[in-house]
Short mmCIF file of C-alpha atoms in Angstrom, two decimals:
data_model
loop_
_atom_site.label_atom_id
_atom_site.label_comp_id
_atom_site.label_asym_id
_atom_site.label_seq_id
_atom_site.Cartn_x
_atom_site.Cartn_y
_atom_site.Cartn_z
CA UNK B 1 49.01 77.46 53.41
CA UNK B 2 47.55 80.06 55.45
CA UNK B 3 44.21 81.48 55.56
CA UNK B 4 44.99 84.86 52.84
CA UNK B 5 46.30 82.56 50.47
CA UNK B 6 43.42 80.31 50.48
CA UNK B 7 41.09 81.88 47.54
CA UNK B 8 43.99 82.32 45.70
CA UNK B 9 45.01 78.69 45.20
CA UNK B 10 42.96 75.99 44.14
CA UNK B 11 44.96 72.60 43.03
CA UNK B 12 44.79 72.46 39.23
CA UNK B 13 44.85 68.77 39.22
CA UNK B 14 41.23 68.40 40.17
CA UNK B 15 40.20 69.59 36.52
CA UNK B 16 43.23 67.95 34.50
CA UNK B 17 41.87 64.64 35.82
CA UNK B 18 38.11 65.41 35.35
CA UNK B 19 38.48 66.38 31.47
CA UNK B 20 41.34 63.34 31.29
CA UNK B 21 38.86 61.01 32.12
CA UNK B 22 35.46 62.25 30.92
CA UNK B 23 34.23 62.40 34.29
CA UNK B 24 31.15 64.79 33.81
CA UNK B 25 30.09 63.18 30.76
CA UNK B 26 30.19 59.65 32.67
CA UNK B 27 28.03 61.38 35.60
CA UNK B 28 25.67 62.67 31.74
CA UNK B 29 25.83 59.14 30.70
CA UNK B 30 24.98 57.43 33.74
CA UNK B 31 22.09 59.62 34.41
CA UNK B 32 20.64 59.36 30.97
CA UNK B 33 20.99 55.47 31.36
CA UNK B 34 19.20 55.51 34.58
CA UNK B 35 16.19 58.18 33.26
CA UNK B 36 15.55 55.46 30.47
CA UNK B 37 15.68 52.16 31.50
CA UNK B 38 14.17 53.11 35.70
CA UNK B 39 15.63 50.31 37.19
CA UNK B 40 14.17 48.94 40.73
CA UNK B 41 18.05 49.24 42.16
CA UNK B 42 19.60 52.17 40.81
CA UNK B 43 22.40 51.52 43.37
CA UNK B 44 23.35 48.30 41.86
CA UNK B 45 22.51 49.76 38.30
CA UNK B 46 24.99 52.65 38.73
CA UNK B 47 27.70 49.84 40.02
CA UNK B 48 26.83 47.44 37.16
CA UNK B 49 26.79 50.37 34.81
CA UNK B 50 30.88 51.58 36.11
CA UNK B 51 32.14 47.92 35.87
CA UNK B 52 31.54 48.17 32.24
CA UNK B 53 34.85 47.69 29.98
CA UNK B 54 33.90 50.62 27.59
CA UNK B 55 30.37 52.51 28.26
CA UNK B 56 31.57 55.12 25.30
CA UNK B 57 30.67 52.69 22.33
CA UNK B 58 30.01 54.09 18.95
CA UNK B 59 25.90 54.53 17.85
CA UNK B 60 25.73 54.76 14.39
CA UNK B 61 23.00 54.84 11.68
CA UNK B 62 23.73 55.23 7.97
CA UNK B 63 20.60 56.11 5.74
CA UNK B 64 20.41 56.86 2.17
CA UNK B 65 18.00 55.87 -0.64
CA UNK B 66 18.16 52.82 -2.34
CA UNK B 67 21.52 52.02 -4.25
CA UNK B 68 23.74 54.66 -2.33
CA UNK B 69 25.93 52.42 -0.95
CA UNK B 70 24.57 51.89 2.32
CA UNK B 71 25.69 48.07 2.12
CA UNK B 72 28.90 48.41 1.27
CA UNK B 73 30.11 51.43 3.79
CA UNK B 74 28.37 49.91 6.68
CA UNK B 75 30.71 46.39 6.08
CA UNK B 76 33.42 48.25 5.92
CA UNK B 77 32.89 50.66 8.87
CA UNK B 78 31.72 47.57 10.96
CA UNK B 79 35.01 46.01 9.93
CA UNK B 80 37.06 49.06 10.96
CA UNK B 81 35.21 49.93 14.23
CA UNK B 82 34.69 46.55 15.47
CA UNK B 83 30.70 47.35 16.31
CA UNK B 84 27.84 45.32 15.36
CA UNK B 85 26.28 45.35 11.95
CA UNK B 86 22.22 45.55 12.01
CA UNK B 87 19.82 45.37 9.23
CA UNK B 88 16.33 45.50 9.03
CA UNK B 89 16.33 42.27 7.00
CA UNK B 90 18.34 40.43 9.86
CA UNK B 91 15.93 41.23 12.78
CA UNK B 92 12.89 40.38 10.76
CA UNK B 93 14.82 36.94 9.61
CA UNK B 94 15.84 36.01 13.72
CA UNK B 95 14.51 32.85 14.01
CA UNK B 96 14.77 32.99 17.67
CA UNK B 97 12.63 36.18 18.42
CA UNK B 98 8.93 35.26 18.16
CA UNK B 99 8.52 39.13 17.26
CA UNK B 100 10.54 38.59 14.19
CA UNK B 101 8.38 35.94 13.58
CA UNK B 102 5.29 38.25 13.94
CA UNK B 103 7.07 40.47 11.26
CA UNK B 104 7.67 37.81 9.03
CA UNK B 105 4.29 37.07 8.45
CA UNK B 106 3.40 41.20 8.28
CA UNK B 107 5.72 40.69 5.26
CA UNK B 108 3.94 37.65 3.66
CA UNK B 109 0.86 38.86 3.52
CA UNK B 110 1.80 41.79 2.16
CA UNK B 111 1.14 44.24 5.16
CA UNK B 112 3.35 47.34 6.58
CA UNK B 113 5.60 45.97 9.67
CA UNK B 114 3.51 48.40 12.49
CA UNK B 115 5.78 50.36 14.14
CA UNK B 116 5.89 48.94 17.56
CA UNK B 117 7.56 45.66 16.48
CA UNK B 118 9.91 47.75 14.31
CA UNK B 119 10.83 49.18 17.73
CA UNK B 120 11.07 45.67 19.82
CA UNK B 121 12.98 43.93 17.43
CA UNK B 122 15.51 46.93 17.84
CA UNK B 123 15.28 46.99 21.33
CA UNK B 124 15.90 43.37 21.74
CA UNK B 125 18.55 43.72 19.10
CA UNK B 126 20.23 46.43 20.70
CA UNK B 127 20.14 45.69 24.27
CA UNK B 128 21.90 42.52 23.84
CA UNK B 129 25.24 41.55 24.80
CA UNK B 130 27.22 42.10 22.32
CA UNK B 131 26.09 45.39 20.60
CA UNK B 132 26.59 46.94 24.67
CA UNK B 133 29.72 45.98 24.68
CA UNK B 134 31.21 47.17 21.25
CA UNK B 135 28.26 49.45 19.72
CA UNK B 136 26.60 48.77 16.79
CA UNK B 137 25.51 50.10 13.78
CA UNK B 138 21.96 50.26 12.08
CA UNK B 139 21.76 49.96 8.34
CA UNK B 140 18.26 52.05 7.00
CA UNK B 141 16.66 52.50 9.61
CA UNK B 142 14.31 54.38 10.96
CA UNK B 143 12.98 54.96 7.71
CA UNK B 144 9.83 57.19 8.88
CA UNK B 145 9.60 59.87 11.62
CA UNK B 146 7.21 57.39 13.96
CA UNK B 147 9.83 54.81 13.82
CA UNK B 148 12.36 57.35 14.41
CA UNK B 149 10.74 59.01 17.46
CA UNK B 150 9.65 55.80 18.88
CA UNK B 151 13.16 54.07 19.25
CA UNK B 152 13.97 57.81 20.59
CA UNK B 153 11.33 57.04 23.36
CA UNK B 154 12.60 54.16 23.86
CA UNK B 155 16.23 55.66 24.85
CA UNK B 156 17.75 54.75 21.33
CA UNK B 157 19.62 57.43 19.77
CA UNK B 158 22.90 57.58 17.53
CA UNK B 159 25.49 58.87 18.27
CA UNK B 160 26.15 59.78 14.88
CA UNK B 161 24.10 59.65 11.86
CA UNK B 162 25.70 59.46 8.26
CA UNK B 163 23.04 60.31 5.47
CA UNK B 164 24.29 59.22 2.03
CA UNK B 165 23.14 60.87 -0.85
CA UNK B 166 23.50 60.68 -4.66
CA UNK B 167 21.25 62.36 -7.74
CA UNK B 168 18.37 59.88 -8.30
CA UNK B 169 19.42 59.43 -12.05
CA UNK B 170 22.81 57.93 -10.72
CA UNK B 171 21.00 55.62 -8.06
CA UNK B 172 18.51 54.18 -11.24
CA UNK B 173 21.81 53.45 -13.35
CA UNK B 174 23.29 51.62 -10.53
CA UNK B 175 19.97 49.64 -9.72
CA UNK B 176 20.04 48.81 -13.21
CA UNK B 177 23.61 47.18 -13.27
CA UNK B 178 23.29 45.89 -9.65
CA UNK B 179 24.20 42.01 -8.89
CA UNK B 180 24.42 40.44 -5.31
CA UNK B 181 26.33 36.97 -4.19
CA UNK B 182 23.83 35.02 -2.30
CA UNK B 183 26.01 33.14 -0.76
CA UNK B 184 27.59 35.99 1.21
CA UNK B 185 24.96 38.89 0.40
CA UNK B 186 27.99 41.23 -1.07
CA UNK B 187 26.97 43.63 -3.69
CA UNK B 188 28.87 43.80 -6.84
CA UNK B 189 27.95 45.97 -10.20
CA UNK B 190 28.54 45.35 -13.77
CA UNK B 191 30.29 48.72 -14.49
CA UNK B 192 31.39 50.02 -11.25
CA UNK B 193 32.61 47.12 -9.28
CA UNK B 194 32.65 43.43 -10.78
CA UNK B 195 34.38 40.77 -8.85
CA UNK B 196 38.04 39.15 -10.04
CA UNK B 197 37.71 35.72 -8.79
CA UNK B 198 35.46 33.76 -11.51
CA UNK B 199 34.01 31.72 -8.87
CA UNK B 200 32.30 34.99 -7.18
CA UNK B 201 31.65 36.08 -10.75
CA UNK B 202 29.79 32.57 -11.70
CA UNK B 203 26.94 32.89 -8.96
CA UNK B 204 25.80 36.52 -8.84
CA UNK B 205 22.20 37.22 -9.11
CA UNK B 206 20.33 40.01 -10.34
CA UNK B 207 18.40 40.96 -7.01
CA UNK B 208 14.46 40.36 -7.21
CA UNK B 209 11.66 42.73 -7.91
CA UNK B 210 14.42 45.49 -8.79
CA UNK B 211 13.12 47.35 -12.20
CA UNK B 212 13.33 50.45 -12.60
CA UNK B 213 9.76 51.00 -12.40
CA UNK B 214 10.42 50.08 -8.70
CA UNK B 215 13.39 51.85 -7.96
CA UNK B 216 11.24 55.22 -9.29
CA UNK B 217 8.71 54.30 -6.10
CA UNK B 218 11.46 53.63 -3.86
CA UNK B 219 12.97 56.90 -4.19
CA UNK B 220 9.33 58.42 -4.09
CA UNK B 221 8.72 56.52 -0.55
CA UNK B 222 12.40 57.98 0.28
CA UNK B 223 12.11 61.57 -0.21
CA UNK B 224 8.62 61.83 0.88
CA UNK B 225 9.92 60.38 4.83
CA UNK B 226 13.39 61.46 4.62
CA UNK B 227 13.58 65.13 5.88
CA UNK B 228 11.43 64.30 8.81
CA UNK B 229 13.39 61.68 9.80
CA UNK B 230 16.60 63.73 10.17
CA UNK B 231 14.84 65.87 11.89
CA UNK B 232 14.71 63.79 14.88
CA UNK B 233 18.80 64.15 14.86
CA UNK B 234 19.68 67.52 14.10
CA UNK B 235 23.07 67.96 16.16
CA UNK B 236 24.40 64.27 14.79
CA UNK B 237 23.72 64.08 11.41
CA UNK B 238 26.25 64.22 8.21
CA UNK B 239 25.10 64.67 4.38
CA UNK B 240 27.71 62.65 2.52
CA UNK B 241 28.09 62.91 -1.20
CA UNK B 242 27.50 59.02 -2.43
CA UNK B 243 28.76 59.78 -6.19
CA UNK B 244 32.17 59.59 -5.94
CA UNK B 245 34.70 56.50 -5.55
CA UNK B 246 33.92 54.36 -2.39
CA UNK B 247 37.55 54.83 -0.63
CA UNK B 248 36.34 58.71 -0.80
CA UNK B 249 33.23 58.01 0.95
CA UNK B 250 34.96 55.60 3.48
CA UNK B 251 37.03 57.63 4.53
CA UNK B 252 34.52 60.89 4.65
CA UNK B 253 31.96 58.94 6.99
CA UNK B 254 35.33 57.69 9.16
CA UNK B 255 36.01 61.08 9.27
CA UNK B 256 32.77 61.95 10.85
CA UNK B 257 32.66 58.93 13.19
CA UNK B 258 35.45 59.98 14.85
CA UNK B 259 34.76 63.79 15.60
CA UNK B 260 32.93 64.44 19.09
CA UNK B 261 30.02 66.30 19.49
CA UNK B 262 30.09 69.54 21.31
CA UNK B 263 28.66 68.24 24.99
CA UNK B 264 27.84 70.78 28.09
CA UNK B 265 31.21 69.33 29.99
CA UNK B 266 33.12 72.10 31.15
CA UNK B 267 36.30 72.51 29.89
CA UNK B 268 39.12 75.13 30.79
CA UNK B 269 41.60 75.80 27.86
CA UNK B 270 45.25 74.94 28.87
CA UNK B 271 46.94 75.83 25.64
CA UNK B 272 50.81 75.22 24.98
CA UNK B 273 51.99 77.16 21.69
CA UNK B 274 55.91 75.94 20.48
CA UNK B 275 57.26 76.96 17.75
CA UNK B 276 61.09 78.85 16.58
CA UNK B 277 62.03 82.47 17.68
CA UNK B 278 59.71 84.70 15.62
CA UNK B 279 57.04 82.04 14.89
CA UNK B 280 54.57 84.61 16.14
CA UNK B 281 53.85 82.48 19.53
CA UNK B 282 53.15 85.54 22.04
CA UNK B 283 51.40 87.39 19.26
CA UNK B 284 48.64 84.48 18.97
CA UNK B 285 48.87 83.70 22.70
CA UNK B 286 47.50 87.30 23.06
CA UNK B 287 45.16 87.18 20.40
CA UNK B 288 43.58 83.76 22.18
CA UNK B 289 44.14 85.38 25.56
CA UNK B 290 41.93 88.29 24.56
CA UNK B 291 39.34 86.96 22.71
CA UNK B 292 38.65 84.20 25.37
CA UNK B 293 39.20 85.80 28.60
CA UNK B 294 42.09 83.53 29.73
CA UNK B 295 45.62 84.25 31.38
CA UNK B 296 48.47 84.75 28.88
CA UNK B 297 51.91 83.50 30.07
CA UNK B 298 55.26 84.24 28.91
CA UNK B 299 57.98 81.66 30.87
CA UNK B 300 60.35 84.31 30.51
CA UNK B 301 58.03 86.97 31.55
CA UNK B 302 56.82 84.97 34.64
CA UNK B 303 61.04 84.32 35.45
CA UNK B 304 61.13 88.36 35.38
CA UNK B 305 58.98 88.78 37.43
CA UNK B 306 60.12 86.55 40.09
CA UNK B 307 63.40 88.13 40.01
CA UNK B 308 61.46 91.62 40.31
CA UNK B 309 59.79 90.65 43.41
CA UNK B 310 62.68 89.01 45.14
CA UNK B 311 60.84 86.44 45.85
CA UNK B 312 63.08 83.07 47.03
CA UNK B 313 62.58 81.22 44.03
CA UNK B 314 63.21 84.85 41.84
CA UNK B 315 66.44 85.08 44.44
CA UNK B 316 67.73 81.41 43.45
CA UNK B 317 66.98 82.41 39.64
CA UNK B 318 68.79 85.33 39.60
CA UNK B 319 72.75 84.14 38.99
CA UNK B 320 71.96 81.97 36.59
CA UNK B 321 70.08 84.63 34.53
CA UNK B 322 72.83 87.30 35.37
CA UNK B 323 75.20 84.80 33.92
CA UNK B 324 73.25 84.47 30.81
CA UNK B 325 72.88 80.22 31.87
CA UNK B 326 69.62 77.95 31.34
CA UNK B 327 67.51 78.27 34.45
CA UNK B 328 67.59 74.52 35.68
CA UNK B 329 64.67 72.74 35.71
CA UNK B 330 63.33 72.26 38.98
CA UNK B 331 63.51 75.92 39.56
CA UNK B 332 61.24 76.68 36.40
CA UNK B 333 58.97 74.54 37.62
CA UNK B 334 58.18 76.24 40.76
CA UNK B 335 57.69 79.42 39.15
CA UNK B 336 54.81 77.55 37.11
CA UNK B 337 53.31 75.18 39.15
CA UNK B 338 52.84 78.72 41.26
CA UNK B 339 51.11 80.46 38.46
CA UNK B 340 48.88 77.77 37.29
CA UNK B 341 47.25 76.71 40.54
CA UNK B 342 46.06 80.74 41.28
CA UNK B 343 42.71 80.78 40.67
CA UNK B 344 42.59 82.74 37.74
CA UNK B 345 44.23 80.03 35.87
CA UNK B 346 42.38 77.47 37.16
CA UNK B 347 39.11 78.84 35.93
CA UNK B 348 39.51 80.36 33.33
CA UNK B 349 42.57 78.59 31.94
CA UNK B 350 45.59 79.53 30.28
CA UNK B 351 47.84 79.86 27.34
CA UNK B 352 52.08 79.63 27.86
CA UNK B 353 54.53 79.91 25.14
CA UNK B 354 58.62 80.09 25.93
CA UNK B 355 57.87 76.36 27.81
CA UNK B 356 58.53 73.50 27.19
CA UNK B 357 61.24 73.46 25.19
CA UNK B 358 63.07 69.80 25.68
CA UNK B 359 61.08 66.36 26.18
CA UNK B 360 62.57 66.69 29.64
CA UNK B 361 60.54 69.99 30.57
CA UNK B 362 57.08 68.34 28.61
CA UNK B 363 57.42 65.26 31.18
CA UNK B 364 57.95 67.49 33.65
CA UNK B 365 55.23 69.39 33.18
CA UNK B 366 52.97 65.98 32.64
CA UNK B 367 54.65 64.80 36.62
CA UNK B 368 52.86 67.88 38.11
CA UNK B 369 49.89 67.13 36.45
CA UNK B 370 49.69 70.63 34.45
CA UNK B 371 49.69 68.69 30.99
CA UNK B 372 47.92 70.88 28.41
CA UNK B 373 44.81 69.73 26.72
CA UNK B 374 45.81 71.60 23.32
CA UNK B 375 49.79 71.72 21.85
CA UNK B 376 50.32 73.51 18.49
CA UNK B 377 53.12 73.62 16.45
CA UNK B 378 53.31 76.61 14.69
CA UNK B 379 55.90 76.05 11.72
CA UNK B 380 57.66 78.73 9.84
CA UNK B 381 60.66 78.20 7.60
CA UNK B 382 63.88 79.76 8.83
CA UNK B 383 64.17 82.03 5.95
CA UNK B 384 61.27 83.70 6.83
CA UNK B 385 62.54 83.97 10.30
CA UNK B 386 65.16 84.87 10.12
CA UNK B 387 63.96 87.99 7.57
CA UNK B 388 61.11 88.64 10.14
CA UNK B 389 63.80 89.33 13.17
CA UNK B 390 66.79 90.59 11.60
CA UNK B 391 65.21 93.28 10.07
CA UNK B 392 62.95 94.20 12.83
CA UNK B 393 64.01 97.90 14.96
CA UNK B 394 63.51 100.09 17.59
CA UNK B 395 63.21 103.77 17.98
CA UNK B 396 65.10 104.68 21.25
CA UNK B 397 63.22 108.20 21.57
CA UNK B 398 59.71 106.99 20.84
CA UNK B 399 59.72 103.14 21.67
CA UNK B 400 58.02 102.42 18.37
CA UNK B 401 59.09 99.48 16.35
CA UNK B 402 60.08 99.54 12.70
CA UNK B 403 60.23 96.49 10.09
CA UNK B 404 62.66 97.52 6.74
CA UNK B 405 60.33 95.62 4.91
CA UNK B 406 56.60 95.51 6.53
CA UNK B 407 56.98 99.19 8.60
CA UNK B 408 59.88 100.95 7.59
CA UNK B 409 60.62 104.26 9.13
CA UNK B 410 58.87 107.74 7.32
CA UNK B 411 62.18 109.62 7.13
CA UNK B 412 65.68 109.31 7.01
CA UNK B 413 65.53 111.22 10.58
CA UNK B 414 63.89 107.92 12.29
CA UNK B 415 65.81 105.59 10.55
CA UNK B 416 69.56 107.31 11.23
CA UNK B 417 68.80 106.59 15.14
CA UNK B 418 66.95 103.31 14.88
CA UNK B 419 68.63 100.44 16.73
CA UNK B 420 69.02 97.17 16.73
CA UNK B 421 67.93 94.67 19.68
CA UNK B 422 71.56 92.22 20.72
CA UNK B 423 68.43 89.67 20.36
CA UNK B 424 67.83 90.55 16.60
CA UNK B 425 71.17 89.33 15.48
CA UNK B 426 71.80 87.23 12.64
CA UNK B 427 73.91 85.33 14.93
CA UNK B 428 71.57 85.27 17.62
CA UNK B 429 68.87 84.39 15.84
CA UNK B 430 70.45 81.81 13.93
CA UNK B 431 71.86 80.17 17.75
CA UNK B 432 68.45 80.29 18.85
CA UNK B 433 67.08 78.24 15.67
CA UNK B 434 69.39 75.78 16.65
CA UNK B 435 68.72 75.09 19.84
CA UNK B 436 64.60 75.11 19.27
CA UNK B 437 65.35 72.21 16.23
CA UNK B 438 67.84 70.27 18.46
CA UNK B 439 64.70 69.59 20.73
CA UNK B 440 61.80 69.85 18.24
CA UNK B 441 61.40 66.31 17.12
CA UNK B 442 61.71 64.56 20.77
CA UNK B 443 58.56 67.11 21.78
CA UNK B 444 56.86 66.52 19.00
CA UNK B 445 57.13 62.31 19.85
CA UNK B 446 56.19 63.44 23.04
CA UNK B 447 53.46 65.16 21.94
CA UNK B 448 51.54 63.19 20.06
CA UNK B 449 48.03 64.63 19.61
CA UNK B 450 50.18 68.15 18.78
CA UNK B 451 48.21 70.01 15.72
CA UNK B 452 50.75 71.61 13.41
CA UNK B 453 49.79 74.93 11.64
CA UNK B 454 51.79 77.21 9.01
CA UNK B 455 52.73 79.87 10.79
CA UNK B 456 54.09 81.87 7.36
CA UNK B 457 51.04 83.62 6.66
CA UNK B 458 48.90 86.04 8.45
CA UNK B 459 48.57 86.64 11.95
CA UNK B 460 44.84 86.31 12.05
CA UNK B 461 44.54 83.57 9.52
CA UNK B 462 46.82 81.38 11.95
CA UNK B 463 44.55 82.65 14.91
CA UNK B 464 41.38 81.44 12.72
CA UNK B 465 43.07 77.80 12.12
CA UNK B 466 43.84 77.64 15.93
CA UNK B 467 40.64 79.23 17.45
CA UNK B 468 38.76 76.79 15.50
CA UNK B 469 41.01 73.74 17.22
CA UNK B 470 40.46 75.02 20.31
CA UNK B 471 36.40 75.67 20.09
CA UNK B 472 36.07 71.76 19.01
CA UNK B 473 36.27 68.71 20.63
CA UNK B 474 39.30 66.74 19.74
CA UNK B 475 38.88 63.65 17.59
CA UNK B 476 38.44 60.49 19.01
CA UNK B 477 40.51 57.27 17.34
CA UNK B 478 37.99 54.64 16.85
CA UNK B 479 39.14 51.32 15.34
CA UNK B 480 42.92 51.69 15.26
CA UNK B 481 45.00 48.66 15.38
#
């Protein structure tokens, strides 16, 4: 390319592959890693560090007070995300780790665990194999705001942190009914959830030193440590209602687990918007275009204009729109891949609507490496369709547009000479909701992290519903089979 055409073109592939693989929050990560642990090599660290299989593990803690559940959620999430399962009872009971040992006898003779060996027995705990290599989960703990900001200092931080929480009357009913198997350590309750198999049944145990003369202090100890605690983790923690049936909370805290926090990564909005004729696509693409500073393109607008300018591609364009034929592929393509690597695009992103409208035309896009990172679907019944085009007109002397039924013309005057676009059709409109289904289901496949929205309503309440998709991170998949 030659030297006036040089600021104006900048290859959009070098951002599609830096937000496709995370690469400035693995540059984040990496730093972070090297900040806290100050190894003698970083070199080798860094190179250690990238041969990692997964460096993006989950870092959970779930807290609550006694008797919300924390047990019983943490199995199952541990289950679901594959990550390790730590309790404070299973670091102070390592028979291996002489500070466990130290703990132990903290415990026995009836003395507060000090801090500091709450924090190596973590440490150890956490910086082993296993819990690197598929994350791990903490179980009630930190329970006070030294142990919390001491594992901070120590580079130990969730990721996420689920708080579960339940009136104190309901925890002191459930303490009251609780049983535990001590053969596996499950929980079980007489009202809420008693075991079918009569051998599981036969050896429960009601749990020692649990009256509810304890349970009163527990909570006490809870409340009186619990705000400063989450105050250590202000931008990763989730209140979670613990009084309601345990698939609900499951799948509440799953919820959570899987969003992503907002991180200082840049990222450049390359929005696709499909949808039927009269969906309302270039009406939100210039509400998000305005409201975020990006470029709005129309594929039929952008074929216009090449025709306009007579440029080569707009020359080998022009019989097949003349004809009223589909523009072939290949040629679209080069009107695009034009567009999208100016530098406006590039930096401050985009939003197209009009492409793509076949599987064919979504791979093709993919090929050139101009892939959105946000597809909506925005679905409207065909009866509204086809009453929001048919019915739509034009005054030829002013240029103003009429609806019969959402702006009809003042007086009889305006309405006499009000015309109807060849476009606005019935049988237009129904040829065009034809084609856009005959495709619809293959792009869809294609697209499968496409977020579907009800495009029957307002204009600005479907704007609200996207601009909130686009403002947050999407959701990772943790644990799926």
């Amino acid at each position: 390319m030659d030297e006036t055409k040089k600021p104006l073109r900048v290859p959009p592939q070098f951002g599609t592959y830096a937000e496709k693989h995370g690469i400035f929050d693995l540059y984040k990560r990496v730093i972070e890693n090297i900040v806290i642990d100050k190894p003698e090599e970083p070199i080798q660290y860094i190179i250690d560090y990238l041969k990692r299989e997964n460096d993006d593990v989950p870092q959970i803690c779930i807290l609550g007070p006694p008797a919300a559940g924390k047990r019983t959620i943490s199995r199952e999430v541990c289950k679901r995300l594959r990550v390790v399962h730590i309790t404070p009872e299973a670091l102070i009971g390592d028979d291996v780790n002489p500070v466990a040992k130290q703990a132990r006898n903290f415990v026995k003779s009836g003395e507060s665990i000090p801090v500091e060996v709450w924090v190596s027995l973590v440490k150890n705990r956490i910086k082993s194999h296993d819990c690197i290599k598929k994350g791990w989960l903490l179980e009630g703990f930190p329970q006070t705001r030294d142990q919390a900001q001491a594992i901070q200092a120590e580079g130990i931080s969730p990721k996420h942190c689920v708080v579960l929480e339940a009136p104190d009357t309901v925890l002191i009913e459930r303490v009251a009914g609780k049983r535990v198997d001590p053969q596996t350590g499950d929980v079980y309750h007489t009202t809420f959830d008693w075991p079918s198999n009569a051998e599981i049944e036969s050896r429960l145990v009601v749990p020692e030193g649990i009256t509810e003369e304890s349970m009163v202090n527990s909570l006490v100890e809870y409340h009186r440590h619990t705000a400063d605690v989450l105050r250590c983790f202000p931008k990763v923690t989730k209140n979670i209602n613990a009084d309601q049936p345990k698939a609900d909370i499951l799948a509440l805290v799953l919820t959570f687990l899987n969003s992503t926090p907002r991180t200082a990564a840049p990222h450049t909005p390359r929005i696709v918007l499909l949808g039927p004729t009269g969906a309302g696509k270039s009406v939100q693409a210039s509400l998000i275009a305005n409201k975020y500073n990006i470029v709005n393109l129309s594929c039929g607008a952008l074929i216009k204009e090449a025709i306009a300018d007579e440029t080569k591609i707009g020359e080998a364009i022009k019989p097949y729109v003349e004809r009223g034929m589909m523009v072939p592929d290949n040629l679209v393509m080069k009107v695009l891949s034009d567009r999208l690597s100016r530098l406006d695009a590039v930096s401050r992103g985009w939003v197209m609507h009009g492409f793509p409208r076949t599987r064919e035309q979504a791979e093709s896009l993919k090929d050139a490496n101009l892939d959105p990172n946000r597809v909506f679907f925005l679905d409207i019944p065909n009866d509204s369709v086809m009453e929001r085009l048919v019915l739509r007109r034009t005054d030829p002397v002013t240029g103003e547009r009429y609806h019969f039924l959402y702006n009809p013309p003042r007086t009889n005057e305006v309405k006499s000479r009000l015309h109807q676009h060849p476009k606005d059709e019935e049988e237009a409109v129904k040829k065009r909701l034809i084609e856009y289904h005959a495709y619809t289901e293959e792009i869809a496949d294609f697209y499968e992290t496409a977020m579907r929205i009800n495009a029957d309503q307002d204009p600005h309440t479907v704007f609200e519903f996207i601009e909130s998709m686009i403002v947050n991170p999407l959701a990772k998949k943790h644990g799926e089979d």
